CSV table of C-alpha atoms in Angstrom, one decimal:
chain,number,residue,atom,x,y,z
A,1,MET,CA,-29.4,13.2,12.6
A,2,LEU,CA,-29.4,15.6,15.5
A,3,ASP,CA,-26.1,16.2,17.2
A,4,ARG,CA,-25.6,16.1,20.9
A,5,ARG,CA,-23.4,19.1,21.1
A,6,ASP,CA,-26.3,21.4,20.3
A,7,ASP,CA,-28.7,19.6,22.7
A,8,VAL,CA,-26.6,19.6,25.8
A,9,ALA,CA,-25.4,23.0,27.2
A,10,ARG,CA,-21.8,23.3,27.9
A,11,PRO,CA,-20.8,23.3,31.6
A,12,ASP,CA,-19.3,26.5,33.0
A,13,HIS,CA,-16.0,26.6,34.8
A,14,ALA,CA,-17.6,26.0,38.2
A,15,ASP,CA,-19.2,22.9,37.0
A,16,THR,CA,-16.0,21.6,35.6
A,17,ALA,CA,-14.2,22.2,38.9
A,18,ARG,CA,-17.0,20.5,40.8
A,19,ARG,CA,-16.6,17.3,38.6
A,20,GLY,CA,-13.0,17.0,39.8
A,21,SER,CA,-10.5,18.2,37.1
A,22,GLY,CA,-7.9,16.0,38.7
A,23,SER,CA,-9.3,12.6,37.5
A,24,GLY,CA,-7.8,10.5,34.8
A,25,VAL,CA,-10.7,11.0,32.5
A,26,ASP,CA,-10.5,14.8,32.9
A,27,LEU,CA,-6.8,14.7,32.2
A,28,LEU,CA,-7.4,12.5,29.0
A,29,ASN,CA,-10.0,15.1,28.0
A,30,LYS,CA,-7.6,17.9,28.4
A,31,VAL,CA,-4.8,16.3,26.5
A,32,ALA,CA,-7.3,15.3,23.7
A,33,THR,CA,-8.5,18.9,23.6
A,34,LEU,CA,-5.0,20.3,23.2
A,35,MET,CA,-3.5,17.5,21.2
A,36,PRO,CA,-6.3,15.5,19.3
A,37,VAL,CA,-4.0,14.2,16.6
A,38,PRO,CA,-1.4,12.7,18.9
A,39,THR,CA,-4.1,11.3,21.1
A,40,MET,CA,-5.8,9.6,18.1
A,41,LEU,CA,-2.4,8.1,16.9
A,42,ALA,CA,-1.8,6.7,20.4
A,43,GLY,CA,-5.1,5.0,20.2
A,44,ALA,CA,-4.1,3.6,16.8
A,45,VAL,CA,-0.9,2.2,18.2
A,46,CYS,CA,-2.8,0.6,21.0
A,47,VAL,CA,-5.1,-1.2,18.5
A,48,ALA,CA,-2.0,-2.3,16.5
A,49,LEU,CA,-0.4,-3.7,19.5
A,50,SER,CA,-3.5,-5.7,20.5
A,51,SER,CA,-3.6,-7.2,17.0
A,52,VAL,CA,-0.1,-8.4,17.4
A,53,PHE,CA,-1.1,-10.2,20.6
A,54,VAL,CA,-4.0,-12.1,18.9
A,55,PRO,CA,-1.8,-14.9,17.3
A,56,LEU,CA,-0.3,-15.5,20.7
A,57,THR,CA,-3.6,-16.5,22.3
A,58,HIS,CA,-4.0,-19.6,19.9
A,59,VAL,CA,-7.8,-19.3,20.4
A,60,SER,CA,-10.7,-18.6,18.0
A,61,THR,CA,-11.9,-15.2,16.9
A,62,GLY,CA,-15.1,-15.5,18.9
A,63,THR,CA,-13.1,-16.2,22.0
A,64,VAL,CA,-10.9,-13.3,21.5
A,65,THR,CA,-13.9,-11.0,20.9
A,66,LEU,CA,-15.7,-12.3,24.0
A,67,PHE,CA,-12.7,-12.1,26.6
A,68,ARG,CA,-11.5,-8.7,25.4
A,69,SER,CA,-14.8,-7.4,26.4
A,70,LEU,CA,-15.2,-9.5,29.5
A,71,LEU,CA,-11.7,-8.7,30.9
A,72,SER,CA,-12.0,-5.0,30.2
A,73,MET,CA,-15.1,-4.7,32.4
A,74,PRO,CA,-13.3,-4.7,35.8
A,75,LEU,CA,-11.3,-1.7,34.4
A,76,LEU,CA,-14.0,0.2,32.5
A,77,ILE,CA,-17.0,-0.1,35.0
A,78,PRO,CA,-15.4,1.6,38.0
A,79,MET,CA,-14.3,4.5,35.7
A,80,ALA,CA,-17.7,4.6,33.9
A,81,LEU,CA,-19.6,4.7,37.3
A,82,SER,CA,-17.4,7.7,38.5
A,83,GLU,CA,-18.0,9.5,35.2
A,84,ALA,CA,-21.8,8.9,35.4
A,85,ARG,CA,-22.0,10.3,38.9
A,86,THR,CA,-20.3,13.6,38.1
A,87,ALA,CA,-21.1,14.1,34.4
A,88,SER,CA,-23.9,16.4,33.0
A,89,ALA,CA,-27.1,15.0,31.6
A,90,ARG,CA,-26.6,12.7,28.7
A,91,PRO,CA,-28.8,12.5,25.6
A,92,PRO,CA,-30.8,9.3,25.6
A,93,ARG,CA,-29.9,8.4,22.0
A,94,SER,CA,-26.2,8.4,22.7
A,95,ARG,CA,-26.7,5.2,24.7
A,96,TRP,CA,-28.2,3.4,21.8
A,97,MET,CA,-25.5,4.7,19.6
A,98,ALA,CA,-22.8,3.3,21.9
A,99,VAL,CA,-24.6,-0.1,21.9
A,100,ALA,CA,-25.0,-0.2,18.1
A,101,ALA,CA,-21.2,0.8,18.0
A,102,GLY,CA,-20.4,-2.3,20.1
A,103,VAL,CA,-22.5,-4.5,17.9
A,104,LEU,CA,-20.6,-3.2,14.8
A,105,LEU,CA,-17.3,-3.6,16.5
A,106,ALA,CA,-17.9,-7.3,17.1
A,107,GLY,CA,-19.0,-7.7,13.5
A,108,ASP,CA,-15.8,-6.0,12.4
A,109,VAL,CA,-13.5,-8.2,14.5
A,110,LEU,CA,-15.4,-11.5,13.5
A,111,LEU,CA,-15.6,-10.7,9.8
A,112,TRP,CA,-12.0,-9.4,9.4
A,113,ASN,CA,-10.4,-12.4,11.0
A,114,GLN,CA,-12.3,-14.6,8.6
A,115,ALA,CA,-11.2,-12.4,5.7
A,116,ILE,CA,-7.6,-12.9,6.6
A,117,ALA,CA,-8.1,-16.7,6.5
A,118,ASP,CA,-9.8,-16.6,3.2
A,119,SER,CA,-7.8,-14.0,1.3
A,120,GLY,CA,-4.7,-13.4,3.1
A,121,ALA,CA,-3.7,-10.6,5.6
A,122,GLY,CA,-2.6,-8.2,2.8
A,123,ILE,CA,-5.9,-8.1,0.8
A,124,ALA,CA,-7.9,-8.1,3.9
A,125,THR,CA,-6.0,-5.2,5.4
A,126,VAL,CA,-6.4,-3.1,2.3
A,127,VAL,CA,-10.2,-3.7,2.0
A,128,VAL,CA,-10.9,-3.2,5.7
A,129,ASN,CA,-9.2,0.1,5.6
A,130,ALA,CA,-11.8,1.4,3.0
A,131,GLN,CA,-13.0,3.0,6.3
A,132,VAL,CA,-10.8,6.0,5.4
A,133,VAL,CA,-13.3,6.6,2.7
A,134,LEU,CA,-16.5,5.4,4.3
A,135,VAL,CA,-16.2,7.4,7.5
A,136,PRO,CA,-15.9,10.7,5.8
A,137,ILE,CA,-18.9,9.8,3.6
A,138,LEU,CA,-20.9,9.3,6.7
A,139,GLY,CA,-19.8,12.5,8.1
A,140,TRP,CA,-20.7,14.2,4.7
A,141,ILE,CA,-24.2,12.7,4.7
A,142,PHE,CA,-25.2,13.0,8.4
A,143,LEU,CA,-23.1,15.9,9.7
A,144,ARG,CA,-22.4,17.9,6.5
A,145,GLU,CA,-18.6,17.6,7.0
A,146,ARG,CA,-17.4,18.0,3.4
A,147,PRO,CA,-13.9,16.4,3.1
A,148,THR,CA,-11.2,18.8,1.8
A,149,ALA,CA,-9.8,18.5,-1.6
A,150,ALA,CA,-6.3,18.0,-0.1
A,151,PHE,CA,-7.5,15.2,1.9
A,152,ALA,CA,-9.2,13.5,-1.1
A,153,ALA,CA,-6.1,13.7,-3.0
A,154,MET,CA,-4.1,11.8,-0.3
A,155,VAL,CA,-6.7,9.0,0.1
A,156,PRO,CA,-5.3,6.9,-3.0
A,157,VAL,CA,-1.7,7.4,-1.7
A,158,MET,CA,-2.7,6.2,1.8
A,159,LEU,CA,-4.5,3.1,0.4
A,160,ALA,CA,-1.4,2.4,-1.9
A,161,GLY,CA,0.8,2.5,1.1
A,162,VAL,CA,-1.5,0.2,3.1
A,163,ALA,CA,-1.5,-2.2,0.1
A,164,LEU,CA,2.3,-2.4,0.2
A,165,ALA,CA,2.4,-2.6,3.9
A,166,GLY,CA,-0.1,-5.4,3.9
A,167,GLY,CA,2.0,-7.5,1.4
A,168,VAL,CA,-0.3,-7.4,-1.5
A,169,VAL,CA,2.6,-6.9,-3.8
A,170,GLY,CA,5.0,-9.9,-3.5
A,171,GLY,CA,2.7,-11.6,-1.0
A,172,GLY,CA,0.7,-14.8,-1.1
A,173,SER,CA,-3.0,-15.1,-1.7
A,174,GLY,CA,-5.5,-17.0,0.6
A,175,LYS,CA,-7.5,-20.1,0.0
A,176,ASN,CA,-10.7,-18.2,-1.1
A,177,PRO,CA,-9.9,-14.6,-2.1
A,178,THR,CA,-13.3,-13.8,-3.5
A,179,GLN,CA,-15.1,-14.7,-0.2
A,180,GLY,CA,-12.3,-13.0,1.7
A,181,VAL,CA,-12.8,-9.7,0.0
A,182,ILE,CA,-16.6,-9.9,0.6
A,183,PHE,CA,-15.9,-10.6,4.4
A,184,ALA,CA,-13.3,-7.7,4.4
A,185,ALA,CA,-15.7,-5.3,2.8
A,186,ALA,CA,-18.4,-6.2,5.3
A,187,ALA,CA,-15.8,-5.6,8.0
A,188,ALA,CA,-15.0,-2.2,6.7
A,189,LEU,CA,-18.6,-1.2,6.8
A,190,CYS,CA,-18.9,-2.4,10.4
A,191,TYR,CA,-15.7,-0.6,11.3
A,192,ALA,CA,-16.7,2.7,9.7
A,193,GLY,CA,-20.1,2.5,11.4
A,194,PHE,CA,-18.4,1.8,14.7
A,195,LEU,CA,-16.2,4.8,14.4
A,196,PHE,CA,-18.9,7.1,13.4
A,197,LEU,CA,-21.3,6.0,16.2
A,198,LEU,CA,-18.7,6.0,18.9
A,199,ARG,CA,-17.8,9.6,17.8
A,200,GLU,CA,-21.4,10.7,18.1
A,201,ALA,CA,-22.0,8.9,21.4
A,202,SER,CA,-19.0,10.7,23.0
A,203,ASP,CA,-18.6,14.3,24.2
A,204,ASP,CA,-16.6,16.3,26.8
A,205,ASP,CA,-18.5,14.7,29.8
A,206,HIS,CA,-19.0,11.2,28.4
A,207,VAL,CA,-16.2,9.2,27.2
A,208,VAL,CA,-15.8,6.1,29.4
A,209,VAL,CA,-19.5,5.3,29.6
A,210,PRO,CA,-19.9,5.0,25.8
A,211,VAL,CA,-16.7,2.9,25.5
A,212,THR,CA,-18.0,0.6,28.3
A,213,GLU,CA,-21.4,0.3,26.7
A,214,SER,CA,-19.9,-0.5,23.3
A,215,ALA,CA,-17.5,-3.1,24.9
A,216,ALA,CA,-20.4,-4.8,26.7
A,217,ALA,CA,-22.5,-5.0,23.6
A,218,SER,CA,-19.5,-6.4,21.7
A,219,GLY,CA,-19.1,-9.1,24.2
A,220,VAL,CA,-22.8,-10.1,24.1
A,221,VAL,CA,-22.6,-10.5,20.3
A,222,ALA,CA,-19.5,-12.6,20.7
A,223,LEU,CA,-21.3,-14.8,23.3
A,224,VAL,CA,-24.3,-15.4,20.8
A,225,VAL,CA,-22.4,-15.6,17.6
A,226,GLY,CA,-19.1,-17.1,18.7
A,227,PRO,CA,-20.3,-20.6,19.1
A,228,LEU,CA,-21.5,-20.5,15.5
A,229,TRP,CA,-18.4,-18.7,14.2
A,230,HIS,CA,-15.5,-21.2,14.5
A,231,GLY,CA,-16.3,-22.0,18.2
A,232,LEU,CA,-16.1,-20.4,21.6
A,233,ASP,CA,-13.9,-21.6,24.3
A,234,PRO,CA,-15.0,-20.5,27.8
A,235,LEU,CA,-11.9,-22.0,29.4
A,236,PRO,CA,-9.0,-21.0,27.1
A,237,GLY,CA,-6.2,-21.7,29.7
A,238,TRP,CA,-4.0,-19.4,31.8
A,239,SER,CA,-1.5,-18.6,29.1
A,240,ALA,CA,-4.3,-17.6,26.7
A,241,LEU,CA,-5.9,-15.6,29.4
A,242,GLY,CA,-2.7,-13.6,29.9
A,243,TRP,CA,-2.6,-12.6,26.3
A,244,LEU,CA,-6.4,-12.0,26.3
A,245,PHE,CA,-5.9,-9.6,29.2
A,246,ALA,CA,-3.3,-7.8,27.3
A,247,ILE,CA,-5.6,-7.5,24.4
A,248,ALA,CA,-8.3,-6.2,26.6
A,249,VAL,CA,-6.1,-3.5,28.2
A,250,THR,CA,-4.6,-2.3,24.9
A,251,GLY,CA,-7.3,-3.0,22.4
A,252,GLN,CA,-10.5,-2.4,24.4
A,253,VAL,CA,-9.6,0.0,27.2
A,254,ALA,CA,-6.7,2.2,26.3
A,255,SER,CA,-7.3,2.2,22.6
A,256,TYR,CA,-10.9,3.2,22.6
A,257,LEU,CA,-10.7,5.7,25.5
A,258,LEU,CA,-8.0,7.5,23.5
A,259,ILE,CA,-10.0,7.2,20.2
A,260,ALA,CA,-13.3,8.1,21.8
A,261,SER,CA,-11.8,11.3,23.4
A,262,ALA,CA,-10.1,12.3,20.2
A,263,LEU,CA,-12.8,11.5,17.6
A,264,PRO,CA,-15.2,14.5,18.4
A,265,ARG,CA,-12.3,16.9,18.3
A,266,LEU,CA,-11.4,16.0,14.8
A,267,SER,CA,-13.3,15.9,11.4
A,268,ALA,CA,-14.6,12.6,10.3
A,269,SER,CA,-12.1,12.4,7.5
A,270,MET,CA,-9.1,13.2,9.6
A,271,GLY,CA,-10.1,10.7,12.4
A,272,ALA,CA,-10.4,7.9,9.8
A,273,ALA,CA,-7.1,8.8,8.2
A,274,LEU,CA,-5.2,8.7,11.4
A,275,LEU,CA,-6.4,5.2,12.2
A,276,LEU,CA,-4.4,4.1,9.1
A,277,LEU,CA,-1.5,4.0,11.5
A,278,GLN,CA,-2.9,0.6,12.6
A,279,PRO,CA,-1.7,-1.6,9.9
A,280,VAL,CA,1.6,0.2,9.8
A,281,GLY,CA,2.0,-0.3,13.5
A,282,SER,CA,1.0,-4.0,13.2
A,283,VAL,CA,3.8,-4.5,10.6
A,284,LEU,CA,6.3,-2.8,12.8
A,285,LEU,CA,5.3,-4.3,16.1
A,286,GLY,CA,5.0,-7.8,14.6
A,287,ALA,CA,8.7,-7.5,13.5
A,288,VAL,CA,9.7,-6.6,17.1
A,289,ILE,CA,7.3,-8.9,19.1
A,290,LEU,CA,6.7,-11.9,16.8
A,291,ASP,CA,10.0,-11.8,15.0
A,292,GLU,CA,8.4,-11.4,11.7
A,293,ARG,CA,10.5,-10.0,8.8
A,294,PRO,CA,8.7,-7.5,6.7
A,295,THR,CA,9.9,-7.0,3.1
A,296,LEU,CA,11.4,-3.9,1.7
A,297,LEU,CA,8.1,-3.3,-0.1
A,298,GLN,CA,6.2,-3.5,3.2
A,299,LEU,CA,8.5,-1.1,4.9
A,300,GLY,CA,8.3,1.2,2.0
A,301,GLY,CA,4.5,1.0,2.2
A,302,CYS,CA,4.7,1.9,5.9
A,303,GLY,CA,6.8,4.9,4.9
A,304,VAL,CA,4.3,6.0,2.3
A,305,VAL,CA,1.3,5.8,4.8
A,306,LEU,CA,3.2,7.8,7.4
A,307,ALA,CA,4.2,10.6,4.9
A,308,ALA,CA,0.7,10.7,3.5
A,309,LEU,CA,-0.8,11.0,7.0
A,310,TYR,CA,1.6,13.8,7.8
A,311,LEU,CA,0.8,15.7,4.6
A,312,ALA,CA,-2.9,15.2,5.0
A,313,THR,CA,-2.8,16.5,8.6
A,314,LEU,CA,-1.0,19.6,7.5
A,315,ALA,CA,-3.2,20.2,4.4
A,316,THR,CA,-6.5,19.6,6.4
A,317,ARG,CA,-5.3,22.0,9.1
A,318,ARG,CA,-4.6,24.7,6.6
A,319,CYS,CA,-7.6,24.2,4.4
A,320,ASP,CA,-10.3,23.3,7.0
A,321,PRO,CA,-10.8,25.9,9.8
A,322,ARG,CA,-13.0,23.5,11.7
A,323,ASP,CA,-9.9,21.3,12.6
A,324,GLU,CA,-8.3,24.4,14.0
A,325,GLU,CA,-11.3,25.0,16.2
A,326,ALA,CA,-11.0,21.4,17.4
A,327,THR,CA,-7.7,22.1,19.0
A,328,THR,CA,-9.2,24.7,21.3
A,329,PRO,CA,-11.0,24.1,24.6
A,330,ARG,CA,-14.4,25.0,23.2
A,331,ARG,CA,-16.1,22.2,21.4
A,332,ARG,CA,-17.4,23.1,17.9
A,333,PRO,CA,-21.1,22.4,17.4
A,334,ILE,CA,-22.1,20.1,14.4
A,335,ARG,CA,-25.6,20.8,13.4
A,336,ALA,CA,-28.1,18.4,12.0
A,337,PRO,CA,-28.5,18.2,8.2
A,338,GLU,CA,-30.8,20.8,6.8
A,339,PRO,CA,-33.7,19.2,4.9
């Protein structure tokens, strides 16, 4: 797979100034360049916050998927048009990558929610977070980004922490665990593909446009599949619309703008690992917002995940010079795999 960072020449300082460095997107790019890890973590927290809002909507998964896309458009489209007018030329293939990413995102949301119903939130959360392994594998195959030994050693610890945080130990099981695991595994594949394609569709000049295209594609899939997947309510009511708008702002706009700006500046393995903050954030935010009471084992699992993420971040930065380069203003090129 060819990489867009080699195809498109980096703009000089005059071009950057002409595009208007004072815009919100330019500021986001600067922050992501200087602090890619905190930016990625902020995106993960936004996703976790949106997942806590989902039960408050009392609507079907297809309805949530459609409206999170539809209600994000008034926010994303003006920013995308502004970015398109001022950005440099965009490789045509990045548009198809963004659209494919949106299709996979819709698949992830629809499949994961069904997995929760079938096997329980704990099992579904653990299986879907197999993306921490799948995304680095995609990066290794297509971009020759070999995960470090230190990161590989942390993966079992991270997944064990997610298992505890998800309530696998001491929690109940769902009505159809086998089917739930199958749906969760399919959701993990969709989510890993979404993250990988969104990373490849984004660059210094194009952040909002790929996110907008992926959101639109996700909405189209929900519109087609939603009526067949537990129904689609076009008029969910004002109370539900309020929560759906909150999901669109946190889970579609803020989260994926932050994630899309940070992903190209991190190795595939580190980007996937940092997103493990999502289930931890869901447990903690659920306790605050939904008055849920996590067990001591769940809180211990949250602590394990956070500690493992911290150690993996330190180890990767020490062992992998590519992540050091990712914190500098210059974007590192990732070349296509050699035959």
